[in-house]
Amino acid sequence: MIRALLSMRLALVSLFAAMLLAPLVATGQAYPSKPIRLVVPFPPGGSLDVVARAIGQKLTDAWGQPVIIDNRPGAGGNIGADLVAKASPDGYTILEGALSTHAVNISLYGRLPYDPIKDFAPISLVAVTPNVLVINPTAPFNTVPELIAYAKANPGKLSFGSGSNGSAGHLAGELFKTDAHIDMVHIPYKGGAPALQALLAGDTQLMFDNLANSMQQVRAGKLKAVAVTTAKRSTLVPELPTLSEAGLPGFDIYTWWGFMAPAGTPREIIAKWNAEVTRILGTAEMKAFFAQQGAEPAPTTPEQFEALIKSEITKYAKIVKESGAKVD
């Protein structure tokens, strides 16, 4: 009798344990088993949005679950980033983070609602793109020396737009002002697309835009490309000189973005995302897509992406301090 009771208890305990573990096993095997929200912390139409939609469709095709793009612009990307930082770490809310959200804003803003390192689990860097100095065709200058000469003769008359405070374009403009000893007005917009529209409309005269955002307008002749902001010439536009070559040595700013999950997301999910994103970025179709966008796919391991973020935080802390850039 006692043996029978003990056997029954053991059976019940085993059954209960199996019931507890079953959902975990099933979840791990089935991921993703429902739609995934991919948060883009900038408005529709910009380079981050275009890339997110292209990769999101490929993920949808591969996994059989829709990857829904959720644009959450504002505060230089902080609103969207904070939303993901506080989301459930179950793999169903992912961020397309960027230079601003994870390297610059921590120095530019007095206080962030999230920690760019502690609150996120890096998945992979997605792409890098050089920034390019583009000007409205009606501007009375065509080269960097001409621009500097005009700005010195007309202090405060020129204005340059950017996708947000703290973006690579903003800081490139601030460094340009400092290195060239000129005065220009910075006008931040809620994303690269509206900033580009303002330049096309003549509301601003120049912009240090990422190549992915302005490439089509340059090719169409609606904007003039003058120089790239990277230390070396870009393979995408090798005909353009660097700002260093144009008389401002040491200039090196570029834009990057990548996927991140909330901290605590299971490693298996991070690994699945990393493997699939790496596969997608390695296809000839996506390489051609990025080339058209003026960007280069740059997949990494989660560890490599985390190391990049940490090094960029240090780099831009120095740039923000030296340039005196502030949130308006």
Tab-separated table of C-alpha atoms in Angstrom:
chain	number	residue	atom	x	y	z
A	1	MET	CA	0.000	0.000	0.000
A	2	ILE	CA	2.770	2.410	1.007
A	3	ARG	CA	4.734	1.535	-2.135
A	4	ALA	CA	1.666	2.171	-4.234
A	5	LEU	CA	1.146	5.604	-2.651
A	6	LEU	CA	4.797	6.514	-3.150
A	7	SER	CA	4.649	5.423	-6.773
A	8	MET	CA	1.505	7.476	-7.307
A	9	ARG	CA	3.133	10.545	-5.737
A	10	LEU	CA	6.227	10.174	-7.899
A	11	ALA	CA	4.063	9.817	-10.959
A	12	LEU	CA	2.137	12.970	-10.061
A	13	VAL	CA	5.339	14.896	-9.419
A	14	SER	CA	6.758	13.785	-12.777
A	15	LEU	CA	3.522	14.682	-14.537
A	16	PHE	CA	3.476	18.131	-12.889
A	17	ALA	CA	7.107	18.778	-13.843
A	18	ALA	CA	6.416	17.718	-17.403
A	19	MET	CA	3.434	20.064	-17.553
A	20	LEU	CA	5.654	22.948	-16.405
A	21	LEU	CA	8.409	22.199	-18.880
A	22	ALA	CA	6.184	21.446	-21.856
A	23	PRO	CA	5.349	25.080	-22.674
A	24	LEU	CA	9.012	26.059	-22.430
A	25	VAL	CA	10.073	23.291	-24.771
A	26	ALA	CA	7.231	24.024	-27.145
A	27	THR	CA	8.015	27.733	-27.131
A	28	GLY	CA	11.656	27.102	-27.855
A	29	GLN	CA	10.819	24.800	-30.748
A	30	ALA	CA	8.089	26.969	-32.199
A	31	TYR	CA	9.688	30.438	-32.094
A	32	PRO	CA	8.363	32.490	-33.633
A	33	SER	CA	4.790	31.346	-33.039
A	34	LYS	CA	3.169	34.777	-33.405
A	35	PRO	CA	3.840	38.129	-35.104
A	36	ILE	CA	7.061	39.984	-34.216
A	37	ARG	CA	7.182	43.731	-33.739
A	38	LEU	CA	10.288	45.393	-35.195
A	39	VAL	CA	10.510	48.903	-33.742
A	40	VAL	CA	12.097	51.600	-35.915
A	41	PRO	CA	12.757	54.679	-33.725
A	42	PHE	CA	12.480	57.066	-36.682
A	43	PRO	CA	9.691	58.020	-39.130
A	44	PRO	CA	8.722	56.061	-42.256
A	45	GLY	CA	10.670	56.794	-45.413
A	46	GLY	CA	14.177	57.101	-43.966
A	47	SER	CA	17.008	54.662	-44.543
A	48	LEU	CA	16.442	52.755	-41.294
A	49	ASP	CA	12.776	52.294	-42.155
A	50	VAL	CA	13.483	51.138	-45.710
A	51	VAL	CA	16.061	48.609	-44.533
A	52	ALA	CA	13.839	47.347	-41.702
A	53	ARG	CA	10.997	46.702	-44.131
A	54	ALA	CA	13.239	44.872	-46.599
A	55	ILE	CA	14.756	42.598	-43.962
A	56	GLY	CA	11.441	42.236	-42.137
A	57	GLN	CA	9.850	40.820	-45.291
A	58	LYS	CA	12.677	38.317	-45.683
A	59	LEU	CA	12.254	37.223	-42.057
A	60	THR	CA	8.509	36.868	-42.602
A	61	ASP	CA	9.150	34.649	-45.615
A	62	ALA	CA	11.671	32.520	-43.733
A	63	TRP	CA	9.766	32.102	-40.471
A	64	GLY	CA	6.156	32.120	-41.613
A	65	GLN	CA	5.194	34.793	-39.085
A	66	PRO	CA	4.714	38.476	-39.950
A	67	VAL	CA	7.397	40.913	-38.860
A	68	ILE	CA	5.473	44.140	-38.326
A	69	ILE	CA	7.328	47.453	-38.598
A	70	ASP	CA	6.380	49.825	-35.785
A	71	ASN	CA	7.682	53.377	-36.317
A	72	ARG	CA	8.145	55.170	-32.991
A	73	PRO	CA	10.006	58.430	-33.753
A	74	GLY	CA	10.951	61.189	-31.353
A	75	ALA	CA	13.718	62.474	-29.079
A	76	GLY	CA	16.505	61.378	-31.405
A	77	GLY	CA	15.307	57.782	-31.343
A	78	ASN	CA	15.023	57.615	-27.551
A	79	ILE	CA	11.268	56.982	-27.524
A	80	GLY	CA	11.444	53.860	-29.667
A	81	ALA	CA	14.573	52.588	-27.946
A	82	ASP	CA	13.031	53.016	-24.507
A	83	LEU	CA	9.913	51.154	-25.601
A	84	VAL	CA	11.998	48.113	-26.529
A	85	ALA	CA	14.215	48.393	-23.444
A	86	LYS	CA	11.106	47.972	-21.287
A	87	ALA	CA	9.438	45.306	-23.441
A	88	SER	CA	9.119	41.672	-22.441
A	89	PRO	CA	12.350	39.809	-23.298
A	90	ASP	CA	10.549	37.084	-25.224
A	91	GLY	CA	11.846	37.802	-28.720
A	92	TYR	CA	8.641	39.390	-29.991
A	93	THR	CA	9.742	43.016	-29.682
A	94	ILE	CA	13.000	43.886	-31.438
A	95	LEU	CA	14.703	47.250	-32.034
A	96	GLU	CA	16.512	48.490	-35.082
A	97	GLY	CA	18.940	50.595	-33.081
A	98	ALA	CA	21.303	53.154	-34.510
A	99	LEU	CA	24.335	55.295	-33.845
A	100	SER	CA	22.194	57.943	-32.164
A	101	THR	CA	20.190	55.642	-29.877
A	102	HIS	CA	23.159	53.585	-28.688
A	103	ALA	CA	26.326	55.667	-28.982
A	104	VAL	CA	25.559	59.377	-29.081
A	105	ASN	CA	22.447	60.123	-27.041
A	106	ILE	CA	23.999	58.960	-23.798
A	107	SER	CA	26.401	61.924	-24.060
A	108	LEU	CA	24.093	64.382	-25.797
A	109	TYR	CA	21.145	64.120	-23.432
A	110	GLY	CA	21.355	64.926	-19.750
A	111	ARG	CA	19.691	61.657	-18.862
A	112	LEU	CA	18.400	58.720	-20.884
A	113	PRO	CA	15.394	56.627	-19.820
A	114	TYR	CA	17.385	53.510	-20.740
A	115	ASP	CA	20.952	52.212	-20.571
A	116	PRO	CA	22.270	51.471	-24.087
A	117	ILE	CA	24.407	48.618	-22.771
A	118	LYS	CA	22.605	47.101	-19.771
A	119	ASP	CA	19.071	47.244	-21.168
A	120	PHE	CA	19.734	45.523	-24.495
A	121	ALA	CA	20.974	42.253	-25.940
A	122	PRO	CA	22.771	42.988	-29.243
A	123	ILE	CA	21.831	40.690	-32.114
A	124	SER	CA	23.888	41.892	-35.072
A	125	LEU	CA	25.139	44.992	-36.778
A	126	VAL	CA	23.174	45.301	-40.020
A	127	ALA	CA	24.831	47.959	-42.156
A	128	VAL	CA	27.133	50.937	-42.276
A	129	THR	CA	26.901	53.927	-44.564
A	130	PRO	CA	29.179	56.916	-45.008
A	131	ASN	CA	27.836	60.371	-44.419
A	132	VAL	CA	28.057	62.702	-47.371
A	133	LEU	CA	27.979	66.476	-47.500
A	134	VAL	CA	25.129	67.326	-49.869
A	135	ILE	CA	23.994	70.799	-50.898
A	136	ASN	CA	20.966	72.324	-52.561
A	137	PRO	CA	21.800	73.011	-56.240
A	138	THR	CA	20.848	76.670	-55.780
A	139	ALA	CA	23.520	77.219	-53.122
A	140	PRO	CA	26.277	79.675	-54.169
A	141	PHE	CA	29.094	77.138	-53.677
A	142	ASN	CA	30.107	73.782	-55.125
A	143	THR	CA	33.163	72.671	-53.157
A	144	VAL	CA	34.193	72.479	-49.521
A	145	PRO	CA	36.615	75.459	-49.781
A	146	GLU	CA	33.893	77.521	-51.460
A	147	LEU	CA	31.414	76.563	-48.757
A	148	ILE	CA	33.823	77.542	-45.987
A	149	ALA	CA	34.635	80.841	-47.672
A	150	TYR	CA	30.954	81.666	-48.097
A	151	ALA	CA	30.165	80.757	-44.485
A	152	LYS	CA	32.963	82.950	-43.183
A	153	ALA	CA	31.696	85.863	-45.258
A	154	ASN	CA	28.120	85.239	-44.099
A	155	PRO	CA	28.252	84.086	-40.452
A	156	GLY	CA	25.027	82.483	-39.254
A	157	LYS	CA	23.345	82.733	-42.646
A	158	LEU	CA	23.713	79.072	-43.616
A	159	SER	CA	21.618	76.331	-42.018
A	160	PHE	CA	22.081	72.585	-42.089
A	161	GLY	CA	19.450	69.997	-41.270
A	162	SER	CA	19.730	66.574	-39.687
A	163	GLY	CA	17.460	63.671	-38.854
A	164	SER	CA	17.666	64.396	-35.150
A	165	ASN	CA	19.743	65.922	-32.411
A	166	GLY	CA	22.746	63.716	-31.857
A	167	SER	CA	22.583	61.978	-35.216
A	168	ALA	CA	25.789	61.444	-37.167
A	169	GLY	CA	24.662	64.235	-39.485
A	170	HIS	CA	24.219	66.641	-36.596
A	171	LEU	CA	27.615	65.904	-35.082
A	172	ALA	CA	29.308	65.981	-38.475
A	173	GLY	CA	27.923	69.479	-38.938
A	174	GLU	CA	29.051	70.576	-35.490
A	175	LEU	CA	32.558	69.233	-36.093
A	176	PHE	CA	32.610	70.894	-39.490
A	177	LYS	CA	31.767	74.215	-37.836
A	178	THR	CA	34.491	73.740	-35.244
A	179	ASP	CA	37.232	72.578	-37.624
A	180	ALA	CA	36.422	75.152	-40.307
A	181	HIS	CA	35.905	77.966	-37.769
A	182	ILE	CA	32.525	78.958	-39.188
A	183	ASP	CA	29.044	79.642	-37.831
A	184	MET	CA	26.016	77.741	-39.162
A	185	VAL	CA	22.555	77.077	-37.723
A	186	HIS	CA	21.528	73.484	-36.994
A	187	ILE	CA	17.887	72.531	-37.631
A	188	PRO	CA	16.886	69.083	-36.335
A	189	TYR	CA	13.988	67.206	-37.921
A	190	LYS	CA	12.082	64.111	-36.866
A	191	GLY	CA	13.960	61.750	-39.131
A	192	GLY	CA	16.186	61.716	-42.180
A	193	ALA	CA	13.316	61.815	-44.670
A	194	PRO	CA	11.812	65.148	-43.507
A	195	ALA	CA	15.301	66.638	-43.178
A	196	LEU	CA	16.021	65.652	-46.760
A	197	GLN	CA	12.729	67.155	-47.945
A	198	ALA	CA	13.636	70.433	-46.244
A	199	LEU	CA	16.960	70.493	-48.093
A	200	LEU	CA	15.271	69.754	-51.415
A	201	ALA	CA	12.783	72.561	-50.749
A	202	GLY	CA	15.585	75.020	-49.982
A	203	ASP	CA	14.596	75.444	-46.329
A	204	THR	CA	18.180	74.478	-45.497
A	205	GLN	CA	21.247	74.823	-47.697
A	206	LEU	CA	23.261	71.755	-46.808
A	207	MET	CA	23.160	68.502	-44.931
A	208	PHE	CA	25.609	65.895	-43.693
A	209	ASP	CA	23.347	63.026	-44.659
A	210	ASN	CA	23.963	59.316	-44.711
A	211	LEU	CA	24.485	58.130	-48.246
A	212	ALA	CA	21.651	55.626	-47.980
A	213	ASN	CA	19.175	58.445	-47.401
A	214	SER	CA	20.339	60.855	-50.120
A	215	MET	CA	21.723	58.591	-52.853
A	216	GLN	CA	18.609	58.614	-55.038
A	217	GLN	CA	18.327	62.404	-54.948
A	218	VAL	CA	22.010	62.783	-55.823
A	219	ARG	CA	21.656	60.381	-58.752
A	220	ALA	CA	18.590	62.290	-59.932
A	221	GLY	CA	20.549	65.547	-59.915
A	222	LYS	CA	18.322	67.132	-57.296
A	223	LEU	CA	21.214	67.428	-54.843
A	224	LYS	CA	24.949	67.956	-55.224
A	225	ALA	CA	27.316	65.626	-53.359
A	226	VAL	CA	30.500	67.395	-52.276
A	227	ALA	CA	32.485	65.087	-49.965
A	228	VAL	CA	32.211	62.107	-47.631
A	229	THR	CA	32.807	62.384	-43.891
A	230	THR	CA	34.711	59.116	-43.494
A	231	ALA	CA	38.478	58.863	-43.096
A	232	LYS	CA	38.766	56.991	-46.394
A	233	ARG	CA	36.898	57.350	-49.659
A	234	SER	CA	33.816	55.188	-49.937
A	235	THR	CA	33.794	52.307	-52.409
A	236	LEU	CA	30.177	53.289	-53.110
A	237	VAL	CA	31.118	56.782	-54.323
A	238	PRO	CA	34.893	56.651	-54.943
A	239	GLU	CA	34.789	59.851	-56.984
A	240	LEU	CA	33.942	61.936	-53.906
A	241	PRO	CA	36.863	63.270	-51.824
A	242	THR	CA	36.912	63.001	-48.057
A	243	LEU	CA	36.625	66.069	-45.869
A	244	SER	CA	40.185	65.324	-44.799
A	245	GLU	CA	41.309	65.668	-48.411
A	246	ALA	CA	39.275	68.863	-48.680
A	247	GLY	CA	41.201	70.518	-45.869
A	248	LEU	CA	39.785	69.180	-42.595
A	249	PRO	CA	42.190	66.417	-41.503
A	250	GLY	CA	41.028	63.709	-39.119
A	251	PHE	CA	37.338	63.889	-40.013
A	252	ASP	CA	35.739	60.426	-39.610
A	253	ILE	CA	32.007	60.022	-38.983
A	254	TYR	CA	29.706	57.372	-40.425
A	255	THR	CA	26.266	55.957	-39.693
A	256	TRP	CA	25.456	52.425	-38.587
A	257	TRP	CA	22.438	50.496	-37.419
A	258	GLY	CA	21.623	47.031	-36.154
A	259	PHE	CA	19.147	44.780	-34.395
A	260	MET	CA	18.808	44.541	-30.622
A	261	ALA	CA	16.506	42.745	-28.221
A	262	PRO	CA	15.578	43.619	-24.637
A	263	ALA	CA	18.132	42.437	-22.081
A	264	GLY	CA	17.299	38.969	-20.820
A	265	THR	CA	16.070	37.642	-24.165
A	266	PRO	CA	16.962	33.926	-24.356
A	267	ARG	CA	20.256	33.204	-26.074
A	268	GLU	CA	18.562	30.710	-28.382
A	269	ILE	CA	16.358	33.469	-29.789
A	270	ILE	CA	19.303	35.855	-30.182
A	271	ALA	CA	21.214	33.112	-31.997
A	272	LYS	CA	18.275	32.380	-34.312
A	273	TRP	CA	17.939	36.058	-35.215
A	274	ASN	CA	21.679	36.410	-35.750
A	275	ALA	CA	21.900	33.379	-38.006
A	276	GLU	CA	18.921	34.406	-40.139
A	277	VAL	CA	19.945	38.054	-40.454
A	278	THR	CA	23.485	37.002	-41.403
A	279	ARG	CA	22.080	34.672	-44.042
A	280	ILE	CA	19.795	37.374	-45.463
A	281	LEU	CA	22.559	39.987	-45.593
A	282	GLY	CA	24.826	37.565	-47.406
A	283	THR	CA	22.487	37.048	-50.363
A	284	ALA	CA	23.275	38.658	-53.698
A	285	GLU	CA	19.817	40.240	-53.722
A	286	MET	CA	20.350	42.066	-50.434
A	287	LYS	CA	23.894	43.123	-51.325
A	288	ALA	CA	22.503	44.748	-54.478
A	289	PHE	CA	19.684	46.317	-52.464
A	290	PHE	CA	22.106	47.886	-50.001
A	291	ALA	CA	24.345	49.154	-52.792
A	292	GLN	CA	21.346	50.951	-54.283
A	293	GLN	CA	20.660	52.438	-50.856
A	294	GLY	CA	24.231	53.652	-50.469
A	295	ALA	CA	25.023	51.273	-47.621
A	296	GLU	CA	27.098	48.161	-47.052
A	297	PRO	CA	25.782	45.103	-45.182
A	298	ALA	CA	27.981	44.384	-42.179
A	299	PRO	CA	26.713	41.417	-40.127
A	300	THR	CA	28.543	40.608	-36.903
A	301	THR	CA	28.280	38.305	-33.939
A	302	PRO	CA	26.370	39.653	-30.926
A	303	GLU	CA	29.690	40.012	-29.110
A	304	GLN	CA	31.264	42.011	-31.932
A	305	PHE	CA	28.245	44.304	-32.099
A	306	GLU	CA	28.398	44.932	-28.352
A	307	ALA	CA	32.110	45.780	-28.592
A	308	LEU	CA	31.388	48.252	-31.398
A	309	ILE	CA	28.671	49.971	-29.360
A	310	LYS	CA	30.983	50.379	-26.380
A	311	SER	CA	33.796	51.804	-28.514
A	312	GLU	CA	31.418	54.212	-30.270
A	313	ILE	CA	30.078	55.483	-26.934
A	314	THR	CA	33.632	56.433	-25.953
A	315	LYS	CA	34.346	57.992	-29.361
A	316	TYR	CA	31.243	60.166	-29.439
A	317	ALA	CA	31.503	61.254	-25.831
A	318	LYS	CA	34.712	63.009	-26.887
A	319	ILE	CA	33.153	64.428	-30.062
A	320	VAL	CA	30.087	65.764	-28.250
A	321	LYS	CA	32.240	67.415	-25.607
A	322	GLU	CA	34.661	69.008	-28.065
A	323	SER	CA	31.981	70.193	-30.468
A	324	GLY	CA	29.748	71.625	-27.759
A	325	ALA	CA	26.720	69.965	-29.369
A	326	LYS	CA	23.564	70.167	-27.261
A	327	VAL	CA	19.966	69.124	-27.496
A	328	ASP	CA	17.940	72.134	-28.662
